[in-house]
Coordinates of C-alpha atoms in Angstrom, one line a residue:
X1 CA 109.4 -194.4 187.3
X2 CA 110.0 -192.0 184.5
X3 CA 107.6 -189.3 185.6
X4 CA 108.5 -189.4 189.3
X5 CA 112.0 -189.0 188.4
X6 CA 111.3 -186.0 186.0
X7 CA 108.9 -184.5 188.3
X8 CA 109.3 -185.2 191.3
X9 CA 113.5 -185.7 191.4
X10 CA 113.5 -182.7 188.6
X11 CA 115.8 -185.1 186.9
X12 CA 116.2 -183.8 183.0
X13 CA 115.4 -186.0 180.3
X14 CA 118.7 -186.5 178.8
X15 CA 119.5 -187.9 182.3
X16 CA 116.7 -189.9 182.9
X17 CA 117.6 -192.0 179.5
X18 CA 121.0 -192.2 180.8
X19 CA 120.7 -194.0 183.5
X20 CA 117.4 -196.4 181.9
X21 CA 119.5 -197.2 179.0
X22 CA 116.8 -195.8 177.1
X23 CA 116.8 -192.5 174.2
X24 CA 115.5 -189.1 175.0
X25 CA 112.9 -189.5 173.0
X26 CA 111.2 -192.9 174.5
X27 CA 112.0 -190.8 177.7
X28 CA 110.0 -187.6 176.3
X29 CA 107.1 -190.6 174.9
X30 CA 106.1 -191.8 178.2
X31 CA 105.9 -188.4 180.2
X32 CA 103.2 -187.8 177.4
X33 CA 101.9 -191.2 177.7
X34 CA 101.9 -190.6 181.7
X35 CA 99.7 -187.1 181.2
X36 CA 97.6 -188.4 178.9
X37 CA 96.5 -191.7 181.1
X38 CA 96.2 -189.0 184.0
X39 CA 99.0 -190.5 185.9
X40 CA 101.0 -186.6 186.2
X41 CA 98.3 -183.9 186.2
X42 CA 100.0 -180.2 185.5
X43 CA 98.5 -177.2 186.3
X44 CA 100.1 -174.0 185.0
X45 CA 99.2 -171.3 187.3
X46 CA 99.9 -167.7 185.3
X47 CA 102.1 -166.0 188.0
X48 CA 101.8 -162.5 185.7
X49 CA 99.9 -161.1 183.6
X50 CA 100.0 -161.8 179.7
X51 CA 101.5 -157.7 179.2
X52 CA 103.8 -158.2 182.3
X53 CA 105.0 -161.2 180.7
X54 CA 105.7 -160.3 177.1
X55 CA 107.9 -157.1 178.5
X56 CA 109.9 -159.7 180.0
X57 CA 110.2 -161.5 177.0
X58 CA 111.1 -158.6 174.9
X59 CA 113.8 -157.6 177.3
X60 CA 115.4 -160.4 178.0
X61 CA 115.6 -161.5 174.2
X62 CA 116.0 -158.4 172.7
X63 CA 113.1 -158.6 170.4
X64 CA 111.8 -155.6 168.8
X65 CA 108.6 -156.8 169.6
X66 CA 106.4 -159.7 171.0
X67 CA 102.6 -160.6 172.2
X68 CA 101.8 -163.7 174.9
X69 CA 98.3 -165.0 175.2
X70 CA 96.7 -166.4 178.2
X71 CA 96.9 -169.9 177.2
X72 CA 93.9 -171.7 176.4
X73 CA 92.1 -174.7 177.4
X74 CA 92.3 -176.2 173.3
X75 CA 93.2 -174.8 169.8
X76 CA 96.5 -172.8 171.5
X77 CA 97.8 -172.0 168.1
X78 CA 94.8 -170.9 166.5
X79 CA 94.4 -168.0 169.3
X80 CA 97.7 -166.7 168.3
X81 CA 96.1 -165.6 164.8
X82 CA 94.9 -162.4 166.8
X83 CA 98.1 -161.2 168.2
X84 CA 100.2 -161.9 165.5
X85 CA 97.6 -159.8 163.2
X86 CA 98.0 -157.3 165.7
X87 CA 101.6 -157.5 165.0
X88 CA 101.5 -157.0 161.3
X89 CA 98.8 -154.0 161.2
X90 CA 101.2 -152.2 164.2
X91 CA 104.2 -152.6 161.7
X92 CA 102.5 -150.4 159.8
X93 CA 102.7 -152.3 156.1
X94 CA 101.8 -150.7 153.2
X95 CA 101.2 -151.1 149.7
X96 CA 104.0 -153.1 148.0
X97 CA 105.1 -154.5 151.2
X98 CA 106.9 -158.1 150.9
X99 CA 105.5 -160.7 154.0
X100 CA 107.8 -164.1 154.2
X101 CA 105.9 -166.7 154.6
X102 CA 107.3 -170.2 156.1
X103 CA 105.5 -173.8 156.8
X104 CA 105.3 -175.7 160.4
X105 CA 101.9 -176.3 162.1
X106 CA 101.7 -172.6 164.3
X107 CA 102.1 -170.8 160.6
X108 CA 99.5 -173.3 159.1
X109 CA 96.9 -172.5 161.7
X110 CA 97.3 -169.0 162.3
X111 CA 97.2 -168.7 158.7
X112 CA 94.0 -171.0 158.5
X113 CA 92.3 -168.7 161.5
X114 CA 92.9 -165.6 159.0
X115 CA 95.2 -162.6 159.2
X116 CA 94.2 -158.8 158.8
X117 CA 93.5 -157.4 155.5
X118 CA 96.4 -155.3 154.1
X119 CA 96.2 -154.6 150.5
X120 CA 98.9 -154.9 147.9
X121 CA 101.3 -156.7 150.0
X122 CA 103.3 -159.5 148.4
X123 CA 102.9 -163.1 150.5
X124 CA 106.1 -165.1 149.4
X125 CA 107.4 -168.2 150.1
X126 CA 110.4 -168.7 151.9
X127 CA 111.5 -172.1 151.3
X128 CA 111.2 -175.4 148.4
X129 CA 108.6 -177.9 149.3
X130 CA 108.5 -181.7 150.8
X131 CA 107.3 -184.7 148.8
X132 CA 104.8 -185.0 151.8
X133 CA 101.2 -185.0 152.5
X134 CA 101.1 -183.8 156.3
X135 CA 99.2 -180.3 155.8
X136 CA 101.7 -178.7 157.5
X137 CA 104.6 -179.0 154.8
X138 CA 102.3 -177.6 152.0
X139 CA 104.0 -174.1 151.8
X140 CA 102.5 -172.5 148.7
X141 CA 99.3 -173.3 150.0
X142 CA 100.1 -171.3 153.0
X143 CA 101.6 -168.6 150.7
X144 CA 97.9 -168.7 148.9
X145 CA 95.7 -168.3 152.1
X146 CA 97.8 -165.3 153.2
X147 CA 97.6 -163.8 150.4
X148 CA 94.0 -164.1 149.7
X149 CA 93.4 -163.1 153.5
X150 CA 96.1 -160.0 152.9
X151 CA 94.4 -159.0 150.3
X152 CA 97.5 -159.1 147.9
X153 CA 99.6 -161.3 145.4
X154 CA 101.0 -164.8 146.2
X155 CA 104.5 -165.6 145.0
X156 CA 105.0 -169.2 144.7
X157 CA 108.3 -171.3 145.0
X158 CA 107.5 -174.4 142.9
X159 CA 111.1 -176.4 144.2
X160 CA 112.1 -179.1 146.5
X161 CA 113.5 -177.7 150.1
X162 CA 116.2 -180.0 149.4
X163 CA 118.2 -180.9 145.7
X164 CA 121.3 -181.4 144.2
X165 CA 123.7 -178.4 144.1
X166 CA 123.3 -178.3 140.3
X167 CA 119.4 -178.4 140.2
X168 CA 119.4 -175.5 142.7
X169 CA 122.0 -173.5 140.9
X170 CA 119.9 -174.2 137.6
X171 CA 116.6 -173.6 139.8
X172 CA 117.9 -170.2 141.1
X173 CA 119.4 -168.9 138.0
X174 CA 116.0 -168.7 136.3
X175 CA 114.6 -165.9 135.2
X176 CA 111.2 -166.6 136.6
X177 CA 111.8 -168.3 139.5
X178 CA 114.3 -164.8 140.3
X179 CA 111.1 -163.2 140.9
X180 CA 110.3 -165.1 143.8
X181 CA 113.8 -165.5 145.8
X182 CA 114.5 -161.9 144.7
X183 CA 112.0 -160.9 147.2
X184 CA 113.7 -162.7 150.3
X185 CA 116.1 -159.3 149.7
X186 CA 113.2 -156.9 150.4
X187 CA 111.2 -158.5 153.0
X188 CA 109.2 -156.4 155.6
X189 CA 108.1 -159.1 157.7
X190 CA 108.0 -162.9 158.0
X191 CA 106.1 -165.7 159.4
X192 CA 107.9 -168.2 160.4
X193 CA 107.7 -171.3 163.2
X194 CA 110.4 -172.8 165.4
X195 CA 111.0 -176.7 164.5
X196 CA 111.6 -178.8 167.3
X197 CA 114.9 -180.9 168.5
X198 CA 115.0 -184.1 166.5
X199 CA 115.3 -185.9 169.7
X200 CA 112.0 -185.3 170.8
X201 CA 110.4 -184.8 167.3
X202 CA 109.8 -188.2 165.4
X203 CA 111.8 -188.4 162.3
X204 CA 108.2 -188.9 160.5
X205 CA 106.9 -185.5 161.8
X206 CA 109.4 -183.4 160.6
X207 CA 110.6 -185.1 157.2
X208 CA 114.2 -184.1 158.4
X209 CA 117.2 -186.5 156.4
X210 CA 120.1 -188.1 158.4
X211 CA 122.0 -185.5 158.4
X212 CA 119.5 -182.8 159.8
X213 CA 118.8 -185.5 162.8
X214 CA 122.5 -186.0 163.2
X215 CA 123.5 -182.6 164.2
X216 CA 124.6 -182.2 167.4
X217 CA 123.1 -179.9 170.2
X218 CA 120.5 -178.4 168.0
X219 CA 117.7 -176.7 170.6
X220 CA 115.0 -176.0 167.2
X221 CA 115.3 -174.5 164.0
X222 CA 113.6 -171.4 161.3
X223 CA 113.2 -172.9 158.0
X224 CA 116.2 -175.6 158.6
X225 CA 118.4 -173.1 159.4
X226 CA 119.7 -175.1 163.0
X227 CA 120.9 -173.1 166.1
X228 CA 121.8 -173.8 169.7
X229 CA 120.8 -172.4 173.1
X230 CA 123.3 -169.9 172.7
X231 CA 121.6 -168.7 169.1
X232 CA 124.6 -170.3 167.3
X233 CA 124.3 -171.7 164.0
X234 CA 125.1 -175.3 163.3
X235 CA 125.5 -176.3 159.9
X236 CA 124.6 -179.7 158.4
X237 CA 125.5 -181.3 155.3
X238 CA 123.5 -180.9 152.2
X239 CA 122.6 -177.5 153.8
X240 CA 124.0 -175.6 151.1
X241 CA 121.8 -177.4 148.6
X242 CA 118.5 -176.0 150.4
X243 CA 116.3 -174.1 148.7
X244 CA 115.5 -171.6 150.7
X245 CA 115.9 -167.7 152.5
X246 CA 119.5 -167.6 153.9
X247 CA 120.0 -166.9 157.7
X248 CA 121.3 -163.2 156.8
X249 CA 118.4 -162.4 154.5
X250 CA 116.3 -163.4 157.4
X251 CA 118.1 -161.5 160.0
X252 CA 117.4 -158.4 157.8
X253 CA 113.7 -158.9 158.0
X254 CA 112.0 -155.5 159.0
X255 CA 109.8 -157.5 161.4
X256 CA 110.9 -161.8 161.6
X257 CA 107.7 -163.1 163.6
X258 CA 108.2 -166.4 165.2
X259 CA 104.9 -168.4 165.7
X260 CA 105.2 -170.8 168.6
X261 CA 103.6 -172.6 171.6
X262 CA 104.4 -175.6 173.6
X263 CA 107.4 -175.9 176.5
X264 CA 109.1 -178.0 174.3
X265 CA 110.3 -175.6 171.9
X266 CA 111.3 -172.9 174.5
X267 CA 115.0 -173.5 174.2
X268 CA 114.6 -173.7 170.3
X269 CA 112.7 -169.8 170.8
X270 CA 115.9 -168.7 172.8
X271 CA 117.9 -169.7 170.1
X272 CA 116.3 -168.3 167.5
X273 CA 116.0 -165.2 169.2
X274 CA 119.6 -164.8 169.9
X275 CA 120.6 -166.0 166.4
X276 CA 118.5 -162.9 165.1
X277 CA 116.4 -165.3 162.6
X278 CA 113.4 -163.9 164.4
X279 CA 113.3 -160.6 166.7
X280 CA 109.7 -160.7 167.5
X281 CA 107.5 -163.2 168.6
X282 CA 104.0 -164.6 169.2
X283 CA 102.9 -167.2 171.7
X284 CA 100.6 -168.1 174.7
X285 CA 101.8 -167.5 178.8
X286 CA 102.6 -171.2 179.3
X287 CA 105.3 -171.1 176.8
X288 CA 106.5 -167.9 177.6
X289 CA 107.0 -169.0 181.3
X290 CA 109.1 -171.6 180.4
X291 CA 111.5 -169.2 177.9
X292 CA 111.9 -167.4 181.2
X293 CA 112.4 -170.3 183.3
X294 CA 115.4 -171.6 180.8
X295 CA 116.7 -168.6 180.7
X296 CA 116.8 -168.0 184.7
X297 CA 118.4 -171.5 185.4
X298 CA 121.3 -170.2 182.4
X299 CA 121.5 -166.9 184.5
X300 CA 121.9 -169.1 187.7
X301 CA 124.4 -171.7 186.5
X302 CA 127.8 -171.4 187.3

């Protein structure tokens, strides 16, 4: 019932729980659960071409720059390691160059397929850690790939995402530690993914607290930093207790790279986009189809 009245009534989710009585994400569970038994069968057909597309993309959300890869049959955000190298060595980075570096899954495998060689960069981190052992929280590890791959120096951040204000006053007033967040004033470029709404994301996959999963009309995030459709930014409380690159610092990135795939997080790209976190982004032709779609029905709607 679920899938024929998503697919075939084009009913939206947060309707469809509604009127079951049920939450968006059970909703969002069994219109996985219905592809993956085979009962709804999508086929994307690419109606232009990956450079068509990613002019379309640039335009519409103002991005200095972007690349969209056909979209392959498995390992989506592995392929995007290519363009987004592509990215970086048209940048033009030189020696002493500062690259951002933040965690999510897309930056943990396009990071683990390998990135160009640019010597003497700086790979930093971007944000405090989790007291979790998914692989895709483990930040400084990330920061030590890159910057193996780079070919430069790895500047770790050796703090919690999340403390009390006076640790992370204490944390941030250290000498050493200044020589990491210094650098989120001088960054180049950054790598960074776009989180997913909390009410399709399973509390457990994200790590977020209460208060993250309580805010209201949140379409994704950039390092916990929370916007909506419309790129506004919706504070949370206990978010000035992060440890982490501020939204301005990362609105003055040279080049701010989101990493993304997936449908899902194409309202959370829009809102990134228009919040300024990122201005240039990565992903494959499926995703990019649905930016474009979302942003079609906002052009449409009265």
């Amino acid at each position: 019932m679920v899938a024929k009245l998503h697919y075939e009534s084009e009913m939206p989710q947060i309707e469809i729980a509604r009127k079951l009585g049920v939450s968006a994400a059970t909703v969002s569970r069994l219109l996985q659960r219905a592809r993956a038994l085979g009962i709804v069968k999508i086929e994307v057909m690419d109606l232009a071409l990956p450079d068509e597309i990613t002019g379309q993309l640039v335009e519409a959300l103002q991005l200095k720059r972007a690349a969209v890869i056909d979209t392959p049959s498995s390992g989506v955000l592995a392929a995007l390691a290519t363009p987004l190298g592509n990215l970086l060595k048209e940048e033009g980075l030189a020696k002493g160059s500062v690259i951002g570096i933040g965690w999510g899954r897309a930056v943990r495998e396009v990071i683990h397929a390998g990135l160009p060689k640019i010597p003497d960069v700086h790979a930093v981190a971007l944000n405090g850690g989790l007291q979790q052992s998914a692989p895709h929280f483990q930040i400084n590890e990330f920061v030590r790939q890159a910057a193996d791959q780079l070919g430069g120096s790895a500047h770790f951040l050796h703090a919690p995402y999340l403390s009390s204000v006076e640790l992370r006053d204490a944390f941030l007033s250290d000498p050493v530690v200044q020589q990491t967040t210094g650098l989120w004033d001088r960054l180049d470029c950054a790598i960074v993914g776009i989180g997913l709404p909390h009410d399709i994301n399973p509390p457990e996959a994200s790590a977020a607290t209460a208060n993250e999963q309580a805010i209201g009309g949140a379409v994704g995030d950039v390092i916990r930093h929370y916007v909506d459709l419309a790129g506004n930014l919706l504070p949370w409380e206990g978010e000035e207790r992060m440890i982490a690159a501020s939204v301005e610092q990362l609105r003055n990135v040279g080049l701010s790279i989101g990493v993304a795939a997936t449908v899902e997080k194409a309202a959370g790209i829009i809102g990134a986009a228009r919040s300024g976190m990122i201005n240039a982004l990565v992903t494959d032709t499926t995703t990019a189809l649905a930016i474009l779609d979302v942003l079609q029905i906002r052009q449409e709607s009265p």
